[in-house]
Amino acid sequence: MIVDCAIYRDGRRTEGPADFSHALAQCRRGRDAFVWIGLYEPTEKEFDRVSQEFGLHPLAVEDALNAHQRPKLEVYDDSLFMVLKPVGYEAKSDIVTSGEVMVFIGDSFVVTVRHGEEAPLAAVRHRLEEEPEMLRHGPTAVLYSIADAVVDHYVEVAGELGTDLDELETEVFSPTSGGSRHTASRIYAFKRQILEFRRATGPLAQPLARLAGGGVSSTRVPFVHEKAQPFFRDVSDHLTRVNESVEGLDRLVSDVLSAHLAQMSVRQNDDMRKISAWAAMAAVPTMIAGIYGMNFDHMPELHWRVSYPAVILAMAALEVLLYRLFKHRGWL
């Protein structure tokens, strides 16, 4: 469905034809004007007219309809196509959710396609409409603002993940709850959320580097204003910081998982030593009682009056000796 369709002339939203094909023709006849169409999860039939009118490449149209694309930047003859993956983080459930934003820019037009709920396009449009100086740069300003909003939210999500990781570390190294049977599953689930986050942030580095004038080819990207490179470079720097933060989080989660497994192994060894110590202590009186339980007529001290209390005292003395020995060695 078409969420919004507007003409922007000289940095300000203006009234224009309701039909986007007439709006595009009007923008191309004038100067400093472009049309911005926003779509939300369009069907093939809904998007077919848009793609034909704006001359969008069939491969890019297929990607925009099917979604589930990795962040990328594609240059075609009549348009530029960029995919971004906005993310959100639900701190209570520790789940990273992602959406997709596809941006087509070309001669006097911007077409944005949104999939999922994690997409800040309404806020971006509203903010740009309050900054006419920015909008005067045309479709490039829209592309920059969308990329900037997405990456800025990456920074927030990375901070929230770092906070939750600190809490997880505290739990793992706590003497009371570090050995919980659910801790390992929580760590592993947290690692999967970081992986989901990396799928959004990692592949975006190369497209932003191209827009900033770097990367494999330092040539200017078509349909992007050459003076916009410093702005895209700033967004690329923020993304680099996010990717470094994500790499650090991933390594820390792996270290926390290894530390937790090592703790569990040490505690199991401690438990086994305690069990072995108690079993050794129980074996001594069992052995003595077993000897005197044998049915023989001729045994030492069998008819001695003090044999019973003497055996009990011997058992107690041996038990105390073994207990002190195991306690001294840390087994109990």
Coordinates of C-alpha atoms in Angstrom, one line a residue:
M1 CA 0.0 0.0 0.0
I2 CA 1.1 3.6 -0.7
V3 CA 1.6 5.3 2.7
D4 CA 2.5 8.7 1.5
C5 CA 3.2 10.5 -1.8
A6 CA 4.4 14.1 -1.9
I7 CA 6.2 16.6 -4.1
Y8 CA 9.1 18.6 -2.5
R9 CA 10.1 21.8 -4.3
D10 CA 13.0 23.9 -3.1
G11 CA 13.1 22.0 0.2
R12 CA 9.4 22.3 1.0
R13 CA 6.4 20.0 0.7
T14 CA 4.0 21.4 -1.9
E15 CA 0.6 20.4 -3.2
G16 CA 0.6 18.5 -6.5
P17 CA -1.3 15.9 -8.5
A18 CA -2.6 13.0 -6.6
D19 CA -1.5 10.6 -9.3
F20 CA 2.2 9.9 -8.8
S21 CA 2.9 9.6 -12.6
H22 CA 1.7 13.2 -13.1
A23 CA 3.6 14.3 -10.0
L24 CA 6.8 12.8 -11.5
A25 CA 6.3 14.5 -14.8
Q26 CA 5.7 17.8 -13.1
C27 CA 8.9 17.4 -11.1
R28 CA 11.0 16.6 -14.2
R29 CA 9.7 19.6 -16.0
G30 CA 10.8 21.9 -13.2
R31 CA 14.0 22.4 -11.2
D32 CA 14.8 21.6 -7.6
A33 CA 11.8 19.3 -7.2
F34 CA 11.3 15.6 -6.6
V35 CA 8.6 13.2 -5.7
W36 CA 8.8 10.9 -2.7
I37 CA 6.6 7.8 -2.6
G38 CA 6.5 5.6 0.5
L39 CA 5.1 2.0 0.3
Y40 CA 4.5 -0.5 3.1
E41 CA 4.8 -4.2 2.1
P42 CA 3.3 -3.7 -1.3
T43 CA 1.9 -6.6 -3.3
E44 CA 3.2 -7.4 -6.8
K45 CA 0.1 -5.8 -8.4
E46 CA 0.5 -2.6 -6.3
F47 CA 4.1 -2.2 -7.1
D48 CA 3.9 -3.1 -10.8
R49 CA 2.6 0.4 -11.8
V50 CA 5.2 2.2 -9.6
S51 CA 8.0 0.2 -11.1
Q52 CA 6.9 0.8 -14.7
E53 CA 6.3 4.5 -14.2
F54 CA 9.7 5.1 -12.5
G55 CA 11.6 2.7 -14.7
L56 CA 12.9 0.5 -11.8
H57 CA 15.1 -2.4 -12.7
P58 CA 13.2 -5.8 -12.6
L59 CA 15.9 -7.4 -10.3
A60 CA 15.6 -4.6 -7.8
V61 CA 11.8 -4.8 -8.0
E62 CA 12.0 -8.5 -7.2
D63 CA 14.2 -7.9 -4.2
A64 CA 11.9 -5.1 -3.0
L65 CA 8.8 -7.4 -3.2
N66 CA 10.4 -10.6 -1.7
A67 CA 12.3 -8.8 1.1
H68 CA 14.7 -11.0 3.2
Q69 CA 17.7 -9.2 1.5
R70 CA 21.0 -8.4 3.0
P71 CA 22.1 -4.7 3.1
K72 CA 23.5 -3.8 -0.3
L73 CA 23.9 -1.0 -2.9
E74 CA 23.1 -1.6 -6.5
V75 CA 23.6 0.9 -9.4
Y76 CA 21.3 0.6 -12.4
D77 CA 21.0 2.7 -15.6
D78 CA 18.0 4.7 -14.4
S79 CA 18.1 4.4 -10.6
L80 CA 20.1 3.6 -7.5
F81 CA 18.8 0.8 -5.2
M82 CA 19.9 0.4 -1.6
V83 CA 18.7 -2.1 1.1
L84 CA 19.0 -1.4 4.8
K85 CA 17.9 -3.5 7.8
P86 CA 16.6 -1.4 10.8
V87 CA 16.6 -3.3 14.1
G88 CA 14.9 -3.1 17.4
Y89 CA 15.6 -4.7 20.7
E90 CA 13.1 -5.9 23.3
A91 CA 15.0 -5.7 26.5
K92 CA 12.5 -7.8 28.5
S93 CA 12.6 -10.8 26.2
D94 CA 16.2 -10.2 25.0
I95 CA 15.1 -10.4 21.3
V96 CA 16.5 -8.5 18.4
T97 CA 13.9 -7.9 15.7
S98 CA 14.7 -6.6 12.2
G99 CA 12.8 -5.1 9.3
E100 CA 13.9 -3.9 5.9
V101 CA 13.9 -0.6 4.0
M102 CA 14.5 -0.5 0.3
V103 CA 15.3 2.9 -1.2
F104 CA 15.2 3.7 -4.9
I105 CA 16.5 7.1 -6.0
G106 CA 16.7 8.4 -9.5
D107 CA 16.0 11.5 -11.6
S108 CA 13.6 13.5 -9.5
F109 CA 12.2 10.7 -7.5
V110 CA 12.6 8.6 -4.3
V111 CA 10.7 5.4 -3.7
T112 CA 10.9 3.7 -0.3
V113 CA 9.6 0.3 0.4
R114 CA 9.2 -0.8 4.0
H115 CA 8.9 -4.4 5.4
G116 CA 8.4 -5.1 9.1
E117 CA 7.8 -2.7 12.0
E118 CA 11.4 -1.7 12.6
A119 CA 11.6 1.2 10.1
P120 CA 11.8 4.9 11.1
L121 CA 10.6 6.3 7.7
A122 CA 7.7 8.3 9.1
A123 CA 10.0 10.0 11.7
V124 CA 12.6 10.6 9.0
R125 CA 10.1 12.3 6.6
H126 CA 8.7 14.5 9.4
R127 CA 12.2 15.6 10.5
L128 CA 13.3 16.3 6.9
E129 CA 10.2 18.4 6.3
E130 CA 11.3 20.6 9.2
E131 CA 14.7 21.0 7.6
P132 CA 14.2 22.6 4.2
E133 CA 17.9 23.3 3.8
M134 CA 18.6 19.6 3.9
L135 CA 15.7 18.8 1.6
R136 CA 17.0 21.2 -1.0
H137 CA 19.7 18.6 -1.8
G138 CA 16.9 16.3 -3.3
P139 CA 16.8 12.5 -3.2
T140 CA 20.3 12.4 -1.8
A141 CA 19.1 14.0 1.4
V142 CA 16.4 11.4 1.8
L143 CA 18.9 8.5 1.3
Y144 CA 21.3 10.1 3.8
S145 CA 18.6 10.7 6.4
I146 CA 17.3 7.2 6.2
A147 CA 20.8 5.7 6.5
D148 CA 21.6 8.1 9.4
A149 CA 18.5 7.2 11.3
V150 CA 19.0 3.4 10.8
V151 CA 22.7 3.6 12.0
D152 CA 21.9 5.9 14.9
H153 CA 19.4 3.3 16.1
Y154 CA 22.1 0.6 15.8
V155 CA 24.1 2.6 18.3
E156 CA 21.2 2.5 20.8
V157 CA 20.7 -1.2 20.3
A158 CA 24.4 -1.9 20.8
G159 CA 24.3 0.0 24.0
E160 CA 21.3 -1.9 25.3
L161 CA 22.9 -5.2 24.3
G162 CA 26.0 -4.2 26.2
T163 CA 24.0 -3.4 29.3
D164 CA 22.2 -6.8 29.2
L165 CA 25.6 -8.5 28.7
D166 CA 26.9 -6.9 31.9
E167 CA 23.9 -8.3 33.8
L168 CA 24.5 -11.7 32.3
E169 CA 28.2 -11.6 33.3
T170 CA 27.2 -10.7 36.8
E171 CA 24.8 -13.6 36.9
V172 CA 27.4 -16.0 35.6
F173 CA 30.1 -15.0 38.1
S174 CA 27.7 -14.8 41.0
P175 CA 28.4 -17.5 43.6
T176 CA 24.7 -18.2 44.1
S177 CA 23.2 -18.3 40.6
G178 CA 26.2 -18.9 38.3
G179 CA 25.5 -22.6 38.3
S180 CA 21.9 -22.4 37.2
R181 CA 20.9 -25.0 34.6
H182 CA 19.3 -22.3 32.5
T183 CA 22.3 -20.0 32.3
A184 CA 24.0 -21.7 29.4
S185 CA 20.8 -21.6 27.3
R186 CA 20.4 -17.9 28.1
I187 CA 24.0 -17.2 27.0
Y188 CA 23.5 -19.1 23.8
A189 CA 20.2 -17.3 23.1
F190 CA 21.9 -14.0 23.7
K191 CA 24.7 -15.0 21.2
R192 CA 22.0 -15.7 18.6
Q193 CA 20.6 -12.2 19.1
I194 CA 24.0 -10.7 18.5
L195 CA 24.3 -12.8 15.3
E196 CA 21.0 -11.4 14.2
F197 CA 22.3 -7.9 14.9
R198 CA 25.5 -8.5 12.9
R199 CA 23.5 -9.6 9.9
A200 CA 22.1 -6.1 9.8
T201 CA 25.2 -4.1 10.6
G202 CA 28.1 -6.0 8.9
P203 CA 27.0 -6.1 5.3
L204 CA 26.1 -2.3 5.4
A205 CA 29.7 -1.3 5.8
Q206 CA 30.6 -1.7 2.1
P207 CA 27.6 0.2 0.7
L208 CA 28.2 3.2 3.0
A209 CA 31.9 3.2 2.1
R210 CA 30.9 3.5 -1.6
L211 CA 28.5 6.3 -0.8
A212 CA 31.3 8.0 1.2
G213 CA 33.6 7.9 -1.8
G214 CA 35.8 5.0 -0.6
G215 CA 35.7 1.2 -1.0
V216 CA 37.0 -0.7 -3.9
S217 CA 36.0 2.0 -6.4
S218 CA 36.5 5.6 -5.4
T219 CA 34.3 6.9 -8.3
R220 CA 31.2 8.9 -7.4
V221 CA 28.0 6.9 -7.2
P222 CA 25.4 8.0 -9.7
F223 CA 22.3 9.9 -8.5
V224 CA 24.1 10.9 -5.3
H225 CA 25.2 14.5 -4.9
E226 CA 29.0 14.7 -4.7
K227 CA 28.9 17.1 -1.8
A228 CA 27.1 14.4 0.2
Q229 CA 30.2 12.3 0.6
P230 CA 31.3 13.8 4.0
F231 CA 27.8 13.2 5.4
F232 CA 27.9 9.5 4.3
R233 CA 31.4 9.3 5.7
D234 CA 30.1 10.4 9.1
V235 CA 27.4 7.7 8.9
S236 CA 30.0 5.1 7.9
D237 CA 32.2 6.1 10.9
H238 CA 29.2 5.5 13.2
L239 CA 28.6 2.2 11.6
T240 CA 32.3 1.2 12.0
R241 CA 32.0 2.0 15.7
V242 CA 28.8 -0.2 16.0
N243 CA 30.5 -3.1 14.2
E244 CA 33.5 -2.9 16.5
S245 CA 31.1 -2.9 19.5
V246 CA 29.3 -5.9 18.1
E247 CA 32.6 -7.8 17.5
G248 CA 33.5 -7.1 21.1
L249 CA 30.1 -8.2 22.4
D250 CA 30.4 -11.4 20.4
R251 CA 33.8 -12.2 21.8
L252 CA 32.7 -11.4 25.4
V253 CA 29.6 -13.7 25.0
S254 CA 31.9 -16.5 23.9
D255 CA 34.2 -15.9 26.8
V256 CA 31.3 -15.8 29.2
L257 CA 30.0 -19.1 27.9
S258 CA 33.4 -20.7 28.2
A259 CA 33.8 -19.3 31.8
H260 CA 30.4 -20.7 32.7
L261 CA 31.2 -24.1 31.3
A262 CA 34.5 -24.1 33.2
Q263 CA 32.7 -23.1 36.4
M264 CA 30.2 -26.0 35.9
S265 CA 33.1 -28.4 35.4
V266 CA 34.9 -27.2 38.5
R267 CA 31.7 -27.5 40.6
Q268 CA 31.1 -31.0 39.3
N269 CA 34.6 -31.9 40.3
D270 CA 34.0 -30.4 43.7
D271 CA 30.8 -32.4 44.0
M272 CA 32.5 -35.6 43.0
R273 CA 35.3 -35.1 45.6
K274 CA 32.7 -34.5 48.3
I275 CA 30.8 -37.6 47.3
S276 CA 34.0 -39.6 47.3
A277 CA 35.0 -38.3 50.7
W278 CA 31.7 -39.2 52.2
A279 CA 31.8 -42.6 50.6
A280 CA 35.3 -43.2 52.0
M281 CA 34.0 -42.2 55.5
A282 CA 31.1 -44.5 55.2
A283 CA 33.3 -47.4 54.0
V284 CA 35.3 -47.6 57.2
P285 CA 32.5 -48.5 59.7
T286 CA 30.9 -50.6 57.1
M287 CA 34.1 -52.6 56.8
I288 CA 34.6 -53.1 60.5
A289 CA 30.9 -54.0 61.0
G290 CA 31.2 -56.4 58.1
I291 CA 34.1 -58.2 59.7
Y292 CA 32.4 -58.7 63.0
G293 CA 29.2 -59.7 61.3
M294 CA 30.9 -62.9 59.9
N295 CA 29.6 -66.1 61.5
F296 CA 32.9 -67.6 62.9
D297 CA 33.3 -69.2 66.3
H298 CA 37.0 -68.2 66.8
M299 CA 37.5 -64.4 66.2
P300 CA 39.8 -62.1 68.2
E301 CA 38.1 -60.4 71.2
L302 CA 34.8 -62.1 70.3
H303 CA 34.0 -62.7 73.9
W304 CA 35.7 -59.6 75.3
R305 CA 33.2 -57.6 77.4
V306 CA 34.5 -54.2 76.2
S307 CA 34.8 -55.2 72.5
Y308 CA 31.6 -53.4 71.5
P309 CA 32.4 -50.0 72.9
A310 CA 36.0 -50.4 71.7
V311 CA 34.9 -51.0 68.1
I312 CA 32.4 -48.1 68.3
L313 CA 35.2 -45.8 69.6
A314 CA 37.6 -47.1 66.9
M315 CA 35.0 -46.3 64.2
A316 CA 34.4 -42.8 65.6
A317 CA 38.1 -42.1 65.8
L318 CA 38.7 -43.2 62.3
E319 CA 35.7 -41.1 61.1
V320 CA 37.1 -38.0 62.8
L321 CA 40.5 -38.6 61.4
L322 CA 39.2 -39.0 57.8
Y323 CA 36.9 -35.9 58.2
R324 CA 39.8 -33.8 59.3
L325 CA 42.0 -35.1 56.5
F326 CA 39.4 -34.4 53.8
K327 CA 38.6 -31.0 55.3
H328 CA 42.3 -30.1 55.3
R329 CA 42.6 -31.0 51.6
G330 CA 39.4 -29.0 50.7
W331 CA 37.3 -32.0 49.8
L332 CA 34.6 -31.2 52.3

